[in-house]
XYZ file of C-alpha atoms in Angstrom:
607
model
C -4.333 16.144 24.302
C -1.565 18.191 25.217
C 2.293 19.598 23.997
C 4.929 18.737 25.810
C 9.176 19.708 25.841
C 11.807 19.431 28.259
C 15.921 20.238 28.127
C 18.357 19.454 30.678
C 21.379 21.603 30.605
C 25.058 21.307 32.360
C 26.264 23.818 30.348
C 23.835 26.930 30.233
C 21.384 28.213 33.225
C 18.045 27.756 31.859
C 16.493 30.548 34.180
C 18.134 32.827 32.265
C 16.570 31.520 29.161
C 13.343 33.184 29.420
C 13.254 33.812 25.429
C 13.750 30.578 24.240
C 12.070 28.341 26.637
C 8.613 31.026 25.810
C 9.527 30.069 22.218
C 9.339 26.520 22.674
C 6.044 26.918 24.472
C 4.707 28.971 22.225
C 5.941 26.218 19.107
C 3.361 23.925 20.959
C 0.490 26.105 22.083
C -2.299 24.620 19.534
C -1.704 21.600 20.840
C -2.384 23.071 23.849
C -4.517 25.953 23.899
C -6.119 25.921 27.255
C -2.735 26.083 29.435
C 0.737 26.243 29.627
C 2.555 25.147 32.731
C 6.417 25.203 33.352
C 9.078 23.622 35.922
C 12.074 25.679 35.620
C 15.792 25.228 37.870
C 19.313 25.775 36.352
C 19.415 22.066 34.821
C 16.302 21.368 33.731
C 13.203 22.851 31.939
C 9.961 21.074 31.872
C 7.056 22.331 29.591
C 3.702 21.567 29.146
C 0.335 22.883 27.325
C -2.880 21.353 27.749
C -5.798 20.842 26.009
C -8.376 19.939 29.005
C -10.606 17.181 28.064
C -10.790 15.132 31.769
C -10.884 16.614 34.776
C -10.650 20.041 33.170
C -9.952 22.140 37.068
C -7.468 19.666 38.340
C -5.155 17.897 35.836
C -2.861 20.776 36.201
C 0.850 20.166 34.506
C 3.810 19.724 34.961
C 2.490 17.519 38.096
C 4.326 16.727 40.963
C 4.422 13.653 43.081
C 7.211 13.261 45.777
C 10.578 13.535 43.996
C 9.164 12.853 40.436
C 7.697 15.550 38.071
C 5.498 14.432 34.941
C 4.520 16.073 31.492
C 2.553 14.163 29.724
C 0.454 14.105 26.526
C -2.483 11.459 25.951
C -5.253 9.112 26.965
C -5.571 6.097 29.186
C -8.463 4.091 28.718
C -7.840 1.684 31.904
C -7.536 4.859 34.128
C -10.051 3.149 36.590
C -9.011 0.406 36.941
C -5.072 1.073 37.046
C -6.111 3.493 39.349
C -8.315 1.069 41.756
C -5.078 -1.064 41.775
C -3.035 1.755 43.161
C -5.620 2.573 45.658
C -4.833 -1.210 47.070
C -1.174 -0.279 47.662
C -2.108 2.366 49.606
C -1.775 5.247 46.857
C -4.650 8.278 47.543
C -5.931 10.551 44.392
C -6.171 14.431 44.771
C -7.590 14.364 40.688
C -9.901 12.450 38.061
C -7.322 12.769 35.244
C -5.166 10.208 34.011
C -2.180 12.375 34.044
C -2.348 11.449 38.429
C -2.307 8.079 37.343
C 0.388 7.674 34.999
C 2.895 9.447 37.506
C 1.884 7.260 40.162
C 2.116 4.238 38.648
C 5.768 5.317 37.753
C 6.656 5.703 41.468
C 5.586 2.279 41.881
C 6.477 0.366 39.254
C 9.195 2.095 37.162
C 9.241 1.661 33.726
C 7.075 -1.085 34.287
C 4.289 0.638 34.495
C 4.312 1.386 30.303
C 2.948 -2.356 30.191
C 0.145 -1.375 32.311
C -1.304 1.129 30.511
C -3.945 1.336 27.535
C -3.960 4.441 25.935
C -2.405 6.820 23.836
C 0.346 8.466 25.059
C 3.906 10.035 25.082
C 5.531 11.725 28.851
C 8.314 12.116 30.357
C 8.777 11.747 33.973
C 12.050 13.784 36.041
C 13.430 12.690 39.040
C 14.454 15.499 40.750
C 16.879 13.497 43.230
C 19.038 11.518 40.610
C 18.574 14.411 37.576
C 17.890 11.457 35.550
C 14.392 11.791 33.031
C 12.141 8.732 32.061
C 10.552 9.056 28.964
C 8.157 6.592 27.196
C 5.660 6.746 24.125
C 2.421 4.134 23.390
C 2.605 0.952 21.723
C 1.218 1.979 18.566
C 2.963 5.173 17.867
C -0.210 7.418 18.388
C 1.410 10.266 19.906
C 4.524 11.518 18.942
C 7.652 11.824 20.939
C 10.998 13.414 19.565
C 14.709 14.155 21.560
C 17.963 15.090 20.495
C 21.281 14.605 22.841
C 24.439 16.549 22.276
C 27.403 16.570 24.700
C 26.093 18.759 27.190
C 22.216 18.533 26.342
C 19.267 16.485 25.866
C 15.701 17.911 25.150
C 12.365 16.350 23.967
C 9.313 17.626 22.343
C 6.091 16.850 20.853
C 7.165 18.204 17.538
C 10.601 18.169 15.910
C 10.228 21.761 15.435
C 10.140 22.637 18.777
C 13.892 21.050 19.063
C 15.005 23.836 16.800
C 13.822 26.680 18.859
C 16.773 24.682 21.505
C 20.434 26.187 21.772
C 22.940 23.953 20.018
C 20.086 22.294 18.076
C 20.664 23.189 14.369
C 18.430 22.318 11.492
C 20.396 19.521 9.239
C 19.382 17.623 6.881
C 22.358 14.637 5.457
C 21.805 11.674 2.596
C 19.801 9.762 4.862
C 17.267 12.343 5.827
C 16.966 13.071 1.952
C 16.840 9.310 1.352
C 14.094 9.453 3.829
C 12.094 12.472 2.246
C 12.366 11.625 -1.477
C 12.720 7.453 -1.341
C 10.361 6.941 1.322
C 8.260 9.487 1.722
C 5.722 10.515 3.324
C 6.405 7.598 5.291
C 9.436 7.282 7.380
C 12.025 4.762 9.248
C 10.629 4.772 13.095
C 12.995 6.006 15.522
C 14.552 8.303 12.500
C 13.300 12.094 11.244
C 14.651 14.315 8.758
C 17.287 16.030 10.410
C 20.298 14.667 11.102
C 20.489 15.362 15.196
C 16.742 14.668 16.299
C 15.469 10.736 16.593
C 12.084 9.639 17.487
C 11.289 7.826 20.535
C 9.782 4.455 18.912
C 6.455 3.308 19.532
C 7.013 0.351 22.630
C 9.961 2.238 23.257
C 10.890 3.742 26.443
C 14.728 5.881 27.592
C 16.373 7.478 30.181
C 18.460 10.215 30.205
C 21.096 11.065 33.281
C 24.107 13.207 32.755
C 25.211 12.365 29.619
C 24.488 9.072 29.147
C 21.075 7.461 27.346
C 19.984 3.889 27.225
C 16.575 2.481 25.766
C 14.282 -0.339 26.599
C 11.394 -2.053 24.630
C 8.384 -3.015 26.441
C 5.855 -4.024 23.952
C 6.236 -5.774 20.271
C 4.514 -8.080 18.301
C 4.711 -11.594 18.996
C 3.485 -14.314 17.142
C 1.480 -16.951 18.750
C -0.827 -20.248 17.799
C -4.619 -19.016 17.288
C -6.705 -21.091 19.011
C -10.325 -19.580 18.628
C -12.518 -20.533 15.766
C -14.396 -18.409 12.669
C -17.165 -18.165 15.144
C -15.058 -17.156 18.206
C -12.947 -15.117 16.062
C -15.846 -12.940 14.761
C -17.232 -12.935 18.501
C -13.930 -11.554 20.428
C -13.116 -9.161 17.578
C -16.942 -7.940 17.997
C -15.507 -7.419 21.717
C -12.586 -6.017 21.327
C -13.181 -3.520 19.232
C -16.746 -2.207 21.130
C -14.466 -2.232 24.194
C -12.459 -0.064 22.903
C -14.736 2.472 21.219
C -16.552 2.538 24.723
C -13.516 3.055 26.284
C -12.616 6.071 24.404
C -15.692 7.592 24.711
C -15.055 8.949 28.255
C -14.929 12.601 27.757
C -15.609 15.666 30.157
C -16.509 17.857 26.913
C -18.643 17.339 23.805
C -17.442 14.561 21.640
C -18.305 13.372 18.308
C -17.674 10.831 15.566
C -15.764 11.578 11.892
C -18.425 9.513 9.585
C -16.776 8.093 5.945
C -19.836 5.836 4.728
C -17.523 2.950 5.351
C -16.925 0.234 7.037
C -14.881 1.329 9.851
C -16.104 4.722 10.530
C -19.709 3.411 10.435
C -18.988 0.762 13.398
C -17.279 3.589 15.711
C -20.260 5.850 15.053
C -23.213 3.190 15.536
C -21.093 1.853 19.009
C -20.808 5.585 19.861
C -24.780 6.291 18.906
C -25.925 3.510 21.271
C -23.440 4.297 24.247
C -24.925 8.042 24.017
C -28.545 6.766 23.561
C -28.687 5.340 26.462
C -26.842 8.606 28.446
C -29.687 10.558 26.766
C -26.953 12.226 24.108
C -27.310 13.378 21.064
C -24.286 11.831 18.569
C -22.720 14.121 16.208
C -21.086 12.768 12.907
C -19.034 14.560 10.526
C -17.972 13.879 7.005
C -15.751 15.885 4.384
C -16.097 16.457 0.571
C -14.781 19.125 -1.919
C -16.519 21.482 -3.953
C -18.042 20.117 -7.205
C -16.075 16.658 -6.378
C -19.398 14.469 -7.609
C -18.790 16.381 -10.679
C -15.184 15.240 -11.481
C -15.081 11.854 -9.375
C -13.039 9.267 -11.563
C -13.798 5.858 -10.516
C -10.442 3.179 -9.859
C -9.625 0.079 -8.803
C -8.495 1.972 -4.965
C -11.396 4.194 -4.535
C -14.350 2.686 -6.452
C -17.203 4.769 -5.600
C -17.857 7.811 -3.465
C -18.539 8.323 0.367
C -21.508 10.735 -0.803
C -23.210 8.151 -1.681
C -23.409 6.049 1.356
C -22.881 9.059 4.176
C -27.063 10.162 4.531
C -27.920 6.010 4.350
C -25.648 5.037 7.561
C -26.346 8.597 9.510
C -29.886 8.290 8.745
C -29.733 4.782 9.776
C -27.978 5.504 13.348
C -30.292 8.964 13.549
C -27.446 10.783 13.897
C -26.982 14.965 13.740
C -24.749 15.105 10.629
C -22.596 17.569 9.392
C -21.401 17.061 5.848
C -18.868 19.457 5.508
C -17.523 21.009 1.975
C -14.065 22.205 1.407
C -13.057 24.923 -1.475
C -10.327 23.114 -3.679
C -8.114 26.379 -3.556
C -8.425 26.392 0.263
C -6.926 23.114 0.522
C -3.873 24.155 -1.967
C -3.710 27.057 -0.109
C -3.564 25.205 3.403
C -0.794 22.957 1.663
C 2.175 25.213 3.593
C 0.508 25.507 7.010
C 0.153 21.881 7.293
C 3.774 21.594 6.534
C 4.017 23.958 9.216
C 1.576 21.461 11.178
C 3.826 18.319 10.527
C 7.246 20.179 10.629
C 7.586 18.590 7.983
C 6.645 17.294 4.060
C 3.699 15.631 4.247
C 0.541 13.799 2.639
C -0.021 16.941 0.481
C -3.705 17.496 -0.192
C -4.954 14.713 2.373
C -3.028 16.438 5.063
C -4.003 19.972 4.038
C -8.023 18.936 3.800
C -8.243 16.909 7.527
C -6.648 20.312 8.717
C -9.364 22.697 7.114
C -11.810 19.472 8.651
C -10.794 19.455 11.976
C -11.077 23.333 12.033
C -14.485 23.117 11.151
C -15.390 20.246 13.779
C -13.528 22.068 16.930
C -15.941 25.124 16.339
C -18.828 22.654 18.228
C -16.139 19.933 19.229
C -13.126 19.280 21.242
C -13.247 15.410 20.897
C -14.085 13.252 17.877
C -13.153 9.059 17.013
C -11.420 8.474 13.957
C -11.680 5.108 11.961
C -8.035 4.903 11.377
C -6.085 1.632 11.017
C -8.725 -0.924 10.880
C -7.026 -1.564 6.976
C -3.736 -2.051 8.106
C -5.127 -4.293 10.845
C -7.962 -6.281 9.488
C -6.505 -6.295 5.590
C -8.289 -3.424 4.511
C -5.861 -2.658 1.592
C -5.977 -3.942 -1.936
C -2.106 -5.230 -2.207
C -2.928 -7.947 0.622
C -5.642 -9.094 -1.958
C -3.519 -8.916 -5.315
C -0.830 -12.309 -5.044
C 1.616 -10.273 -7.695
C 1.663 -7.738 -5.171
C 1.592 -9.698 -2.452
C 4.543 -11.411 -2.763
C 6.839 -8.618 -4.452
C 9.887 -7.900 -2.170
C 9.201 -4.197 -2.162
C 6.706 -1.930 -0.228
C 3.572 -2.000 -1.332
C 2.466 1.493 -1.313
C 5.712 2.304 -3.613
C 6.428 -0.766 -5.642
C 9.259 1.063 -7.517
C 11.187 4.267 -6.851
C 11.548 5.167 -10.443
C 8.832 7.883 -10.530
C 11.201 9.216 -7.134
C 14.039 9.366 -9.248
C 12.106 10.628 -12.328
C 12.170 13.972 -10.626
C 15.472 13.856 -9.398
C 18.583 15.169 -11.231
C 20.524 12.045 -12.928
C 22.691 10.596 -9.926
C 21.360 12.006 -6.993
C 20.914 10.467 -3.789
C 23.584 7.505 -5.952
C 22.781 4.340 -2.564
C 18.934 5.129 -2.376
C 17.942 2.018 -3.940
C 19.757 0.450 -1.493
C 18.506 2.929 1.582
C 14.980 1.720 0.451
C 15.977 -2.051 0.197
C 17.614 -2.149 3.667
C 14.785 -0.300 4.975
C 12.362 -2.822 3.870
C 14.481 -5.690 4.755
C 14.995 -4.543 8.522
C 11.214 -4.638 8.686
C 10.885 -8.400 6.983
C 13.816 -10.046 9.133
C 12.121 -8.440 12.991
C 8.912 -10.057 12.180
C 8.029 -12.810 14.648
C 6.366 -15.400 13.200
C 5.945 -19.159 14.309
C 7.569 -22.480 12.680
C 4.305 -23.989 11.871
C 3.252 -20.612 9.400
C 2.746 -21.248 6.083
C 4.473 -19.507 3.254
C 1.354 -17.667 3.150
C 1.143 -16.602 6.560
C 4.476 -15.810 7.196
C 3.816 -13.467 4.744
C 0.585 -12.313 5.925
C 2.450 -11.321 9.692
C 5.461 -9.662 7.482
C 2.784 -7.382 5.228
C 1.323 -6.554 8.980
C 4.450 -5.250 10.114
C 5.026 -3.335 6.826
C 1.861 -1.823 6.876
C 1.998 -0.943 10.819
C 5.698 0.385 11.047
C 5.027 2.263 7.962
C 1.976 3.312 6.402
C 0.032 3.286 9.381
C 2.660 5.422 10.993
C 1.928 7.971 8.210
C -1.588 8.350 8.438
C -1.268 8.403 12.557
C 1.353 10.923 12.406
C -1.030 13.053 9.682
C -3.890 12.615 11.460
C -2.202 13.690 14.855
C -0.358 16.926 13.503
C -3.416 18.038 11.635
C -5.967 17.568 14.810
C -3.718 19.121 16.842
C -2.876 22.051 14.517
C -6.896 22.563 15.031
C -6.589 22.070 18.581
C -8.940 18.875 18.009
C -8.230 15.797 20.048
C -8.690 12.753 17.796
C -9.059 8.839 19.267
C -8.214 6.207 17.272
C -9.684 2.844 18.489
C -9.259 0.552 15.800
C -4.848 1.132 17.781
C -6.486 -0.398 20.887
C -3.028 -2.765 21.460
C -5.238 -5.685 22.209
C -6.990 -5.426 18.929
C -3.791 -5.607 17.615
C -2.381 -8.310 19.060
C -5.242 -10.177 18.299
C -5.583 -9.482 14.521
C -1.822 -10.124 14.476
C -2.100 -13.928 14.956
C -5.660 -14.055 13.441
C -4.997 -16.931 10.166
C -5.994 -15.413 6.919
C -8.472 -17.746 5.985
C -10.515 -16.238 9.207
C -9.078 -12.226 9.051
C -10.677 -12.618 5.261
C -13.800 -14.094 5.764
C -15.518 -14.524 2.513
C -12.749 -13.567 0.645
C -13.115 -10.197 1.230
C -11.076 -7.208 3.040
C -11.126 -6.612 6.528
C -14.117 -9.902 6.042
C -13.910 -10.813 10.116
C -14.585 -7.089 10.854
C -17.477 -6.947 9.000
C -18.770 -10.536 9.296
C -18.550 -9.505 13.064
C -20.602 -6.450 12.821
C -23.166 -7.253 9.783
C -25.892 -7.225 12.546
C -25.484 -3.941 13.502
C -25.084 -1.960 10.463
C -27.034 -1.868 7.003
C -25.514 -4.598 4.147
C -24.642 -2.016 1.578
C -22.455 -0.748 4.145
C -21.342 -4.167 5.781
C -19.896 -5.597 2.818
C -19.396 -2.014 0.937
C -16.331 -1.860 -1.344
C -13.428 -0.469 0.596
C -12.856 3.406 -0.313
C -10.236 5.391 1.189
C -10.565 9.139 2.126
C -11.406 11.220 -0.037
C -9.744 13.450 -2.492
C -10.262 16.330 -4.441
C -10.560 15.568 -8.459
C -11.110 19.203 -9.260
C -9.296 21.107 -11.641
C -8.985 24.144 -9.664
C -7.187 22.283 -7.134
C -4.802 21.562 -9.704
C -4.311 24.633 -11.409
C -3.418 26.297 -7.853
C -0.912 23.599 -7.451
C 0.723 23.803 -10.789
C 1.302 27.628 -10.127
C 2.917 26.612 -6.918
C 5.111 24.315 -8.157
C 6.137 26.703 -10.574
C 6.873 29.511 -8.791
C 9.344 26.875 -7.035
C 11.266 26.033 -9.735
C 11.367 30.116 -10.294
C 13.617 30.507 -7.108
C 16.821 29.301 -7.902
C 18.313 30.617 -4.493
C 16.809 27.384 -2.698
C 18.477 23.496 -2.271
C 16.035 21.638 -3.937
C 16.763 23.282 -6.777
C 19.969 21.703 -6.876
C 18.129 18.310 -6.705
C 15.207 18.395 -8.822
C 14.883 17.646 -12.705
C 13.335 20.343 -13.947
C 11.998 19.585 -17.080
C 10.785 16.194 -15.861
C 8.584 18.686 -13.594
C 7.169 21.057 -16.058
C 6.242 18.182 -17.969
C 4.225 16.952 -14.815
C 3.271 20.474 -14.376
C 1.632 20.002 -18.589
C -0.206 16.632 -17.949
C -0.377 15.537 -14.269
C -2.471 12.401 -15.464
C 1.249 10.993 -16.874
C 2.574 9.134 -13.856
C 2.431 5.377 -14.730
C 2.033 4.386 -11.123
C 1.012 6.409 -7.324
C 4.059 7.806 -5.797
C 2.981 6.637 -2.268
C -0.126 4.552 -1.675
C -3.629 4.782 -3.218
C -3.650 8.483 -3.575
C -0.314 10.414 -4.086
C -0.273 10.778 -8.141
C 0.563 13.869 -10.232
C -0.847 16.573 -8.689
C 0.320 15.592 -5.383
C 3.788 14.563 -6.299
C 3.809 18.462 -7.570
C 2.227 19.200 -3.858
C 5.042 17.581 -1.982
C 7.755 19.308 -3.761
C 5.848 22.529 -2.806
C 6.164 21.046 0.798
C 9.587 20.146 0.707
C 10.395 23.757 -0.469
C 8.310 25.179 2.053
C 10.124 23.244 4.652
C 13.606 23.917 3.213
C 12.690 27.842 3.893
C 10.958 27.709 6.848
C 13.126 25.971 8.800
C 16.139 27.447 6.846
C 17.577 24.173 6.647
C 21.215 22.997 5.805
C 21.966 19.637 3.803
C 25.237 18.054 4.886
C 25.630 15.617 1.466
């Protein structure tokens, strides 16, 4: 994986802008450790660092082919054959890398060529005759892509905080970015971020940029469509689909490995990866994460039943993996809480984003490459609110059923139209789902809870999961995003997509062959937190020592006391803040984030 940026300029020579443009690099240099590569005229700046995992000698960036030039950051997983295709219109390959392939099937096919490609991805493409930039990001939303226009500039970036290091690109934050960060968050609107002059290029989404002017296209959403396989077929071509796509993303030119839960999802990737490897005379490496003394403190609940520990050594002892159970210090990850703010650019998952960080530093030490589990819930039906009809049916988001813990912390009257930020936000979701005449009440609401659960929560975890792994200069795949996986659980009827009555029940009904029952049909758990006190304790003393500096914003927004009473029992929230795992000690986490960000980024609120 890779960092890229690029600004076009009518107003200011960029080759005299030696010290910014290194500080933009240098904003994206653990995503890309290995190189950094620059196109530089008067107009235009293009950027890249790399993180060589195909073709390691060759995929050199920024890459030039006639009048186009290319940065680009990803995976395809149909390299060969888009690339056997182009061979038959006459196109010749100097490379093995995908990066050859994506540029070329620009110059044939315009922005066409988006719909061709499987993979992960975000690039921009100049053309150096017209001045005018393409630039496109994956289906899913796996890699990120961010650009801000003012009158006489446009730039793009991997990470929003590479924007700011951009002349004339300030760090504002207005009602709707706090809207975003304290009604919806960790979870965002797509297309929006926090400050108030950088959007998001949208996952399907593709612009262009020439001299002032920027339009937008969509080529891929989710369309609804009559199912015509039955439970048998169903549990066959998801069986494909999804070893298709593991296989597929197991092409790597360096050492690769598996992360390894004990569940479900991460068990199938890491028994399709064992058996691929086998028979290559590999070796598979797994890894897992815990916390210090967590068996000690684990509370059971209704969202996270039992513990990974338990099942980890059955299913790598079962697939003969080499395992590596790693163990985090609690104080480490509340400790690591700021840099993976840093690692974001912005508030995050608190303690779930700070521990894959201190993970993912531990893997890369043997490991550029690993395959992640991710998704297969939002997917498949993984999560307990499509199972619970008085959830179900509730015209809220799941994950945050009510904003009144939000406002809890909040002084009396702030943010005064959130309710109705978070209503319209939710509502825009509901009315652009496709669904088909003939759906009943139940499945129109079954392709609605998709999209919520795609657009949103699933955009959280990919954007934690990508800011973390990259942070660790770790490349991390994510099959269970393969589009065609998605598209097919997408019009899968509920009665099949929960075989048995049970979560993500096709999935494992599909694979119960392969693996061991007590992980087949296994409880779903989520990842793991900490339940140690020390973890805590450090947090507490953070959030404290925010509330001590009265010189920063959010001290202007916060309730106080409704704080240091958090701060005195952190068991007292009534409900999560945000999903399965976000309660007091993380809601205490996220304000240390948000003032972390505040300062770090020294940034203004226009409210």
């Amino acid at each position: 994986m890779c960092g890229i940026a690029g600004i076009l300029s009518s107003d200011i020579d960029l080759r005299q802008e030696k010290e910014m443009l290194w500080r933009v690099s240098d904003s994206l240099k653990m995503r890309g450790p290995d190189a950094r590569g620059e196109y530089i005229t008067r107009s235009v700046a293009l950027i890249h660092r790399r993180l060589s995992v195909i073709d390691p000698e060759k995929g050199v960036q920024p890459m030039r082919f006639g009048k186009y030039i290319i940065v680009y950051n990803g995976e395809i997983y149909n390299t060969d054959e888009i690339r056997r295709e182009l061979r038959f219109h006459g196109y010749v390959f100097e490379t093995d890398c995908d990066t050859e392939v994506v540029l070329k099937s620009f110059h044939l096919w315009q922005e066409r060529c988006a719909e061709k490609l499987n993979g992960i991805f975000a690039f921009a493409i100049y053309n150096m005759d017209s001045e005018e930039v393409f630039l496109c990001r994956d289906r899913i939303g796996v890699k990120p892509l961010f650009y801000s226009k003012t009158k006489d500039l446009f730039a793009f970036a991997s990470r929003t905080d590479t924007l700011l290091h951009v002349k004339g690109i300030e760090p504002v934050c207005d009602e709707n970015g706090l809207n975003e960060i304290f009604m919806l968050g960790p979870a965002k609107t797509m297309g929006k971020t926090y400050f108030q002059n950088i959007k998001e290029v949208k996952p399907g989404e593709y612009l262009y940029y020439k001299k002032g002017k920027l339009k937008s296209g969509v080529y891929w959403s989710l369309k609804a469509s009559e199912f015509s396989d039955n439970c048998v077929q169903a549990q066959e071509h998801t069986h494909f689909l999804v070893t298709d796509a593991i296989k597929r993303q197991l092409v790597s030119d360096v050492p690769i490995c598996t992360f390894l839960s004990g569940g479900l999802d991460s068990s199938i990737i890491s028994k399709v990866a064992y058996d691929y490897m086998t028979d290559r005379g590999e070796i598979l490496n797994t890894y897992s994460v815990d916390y210090k003394d967590n068996d000690k403190y684990f509370k059971s609940s209704v969202f996270q039943p039992n513990k990974d520990s338990d099942y980890i050594n059955l299913i790598s002892d079962y697939i003969d993996s080499d395992h590596h159970n790693i163990i985090l210090n609690n104080t480490d990850v509340a400790d690591s809480l700021i840099e993976s703010t840093f690692a974001r650019g912005v508030p995050g998952f608190t303690d779930i984003d700070s521990s894959l960080l201190l993970f993912c530093r531990e893997i890369v030490k043997k490991h550029k490459v690993a395959l992640s589990g991710e998704c297969a819930d939002e997917i498949f039906g993984g999560y307990p609110w499509y199972h619970r009809e008085e959830i179900l049916f509730e015209e809220t988001f799941p994950w945050s059923r009510t904003t009144d813990v939000r406002h809890s912390i909040l002084k009396n009257g702030f943010l005064k139209h959130s309710d109705e930020y978070v209503k319209n936000a939710y509502d825009e979701t509901i009315t652009s789902t496709d669904f088909l005449d003939t759906d009943s009440r139940l499945e129109k609401r079954m392709r609605q809870m998709f999209m919520l659960n795609m657009n949103w929560f699933m955009q959280t975890l990919l954007a934690r999961k990508d800011a973390m792994s990259m942070q660790a200069s770790l490349e991390v795949r994510v099959p269970f995003c393969d589009y065609r996986i998605v598209e097919y659980a997408y019009n899968m009827p509920w009665s099949i997509k929960s075989y048995n009555g049970r979560e993500k029940g096709i999935l494992r009904k599909a694979f119960e062959n392969e693996l061991p029952d007590i992980i087949t049909w296994r409880k779903k758990s989520p990842y793991p937190k900490t339940f140690n006190p020390d973890y805590v304790q450090a947090v507490s003393k953070m959030a404290l020592c925010v509330l001590e500096d009265k010189s920063c914003a959010l001290n202007e927004m916060i309730n106080k006391s409704s704080i240091m009473s958090l701060i005195e029992n952190p068991d007292s929230l009534s409900e999560p803040w945000y999903g399965q795992l976000m309660r007091g000690p993380q809601v205490l986490a996220y304000l240390v984030q948000i003032y972390a960000w505040i300062r770090r980024y020294n940034v203004q609120f226009d409210i």
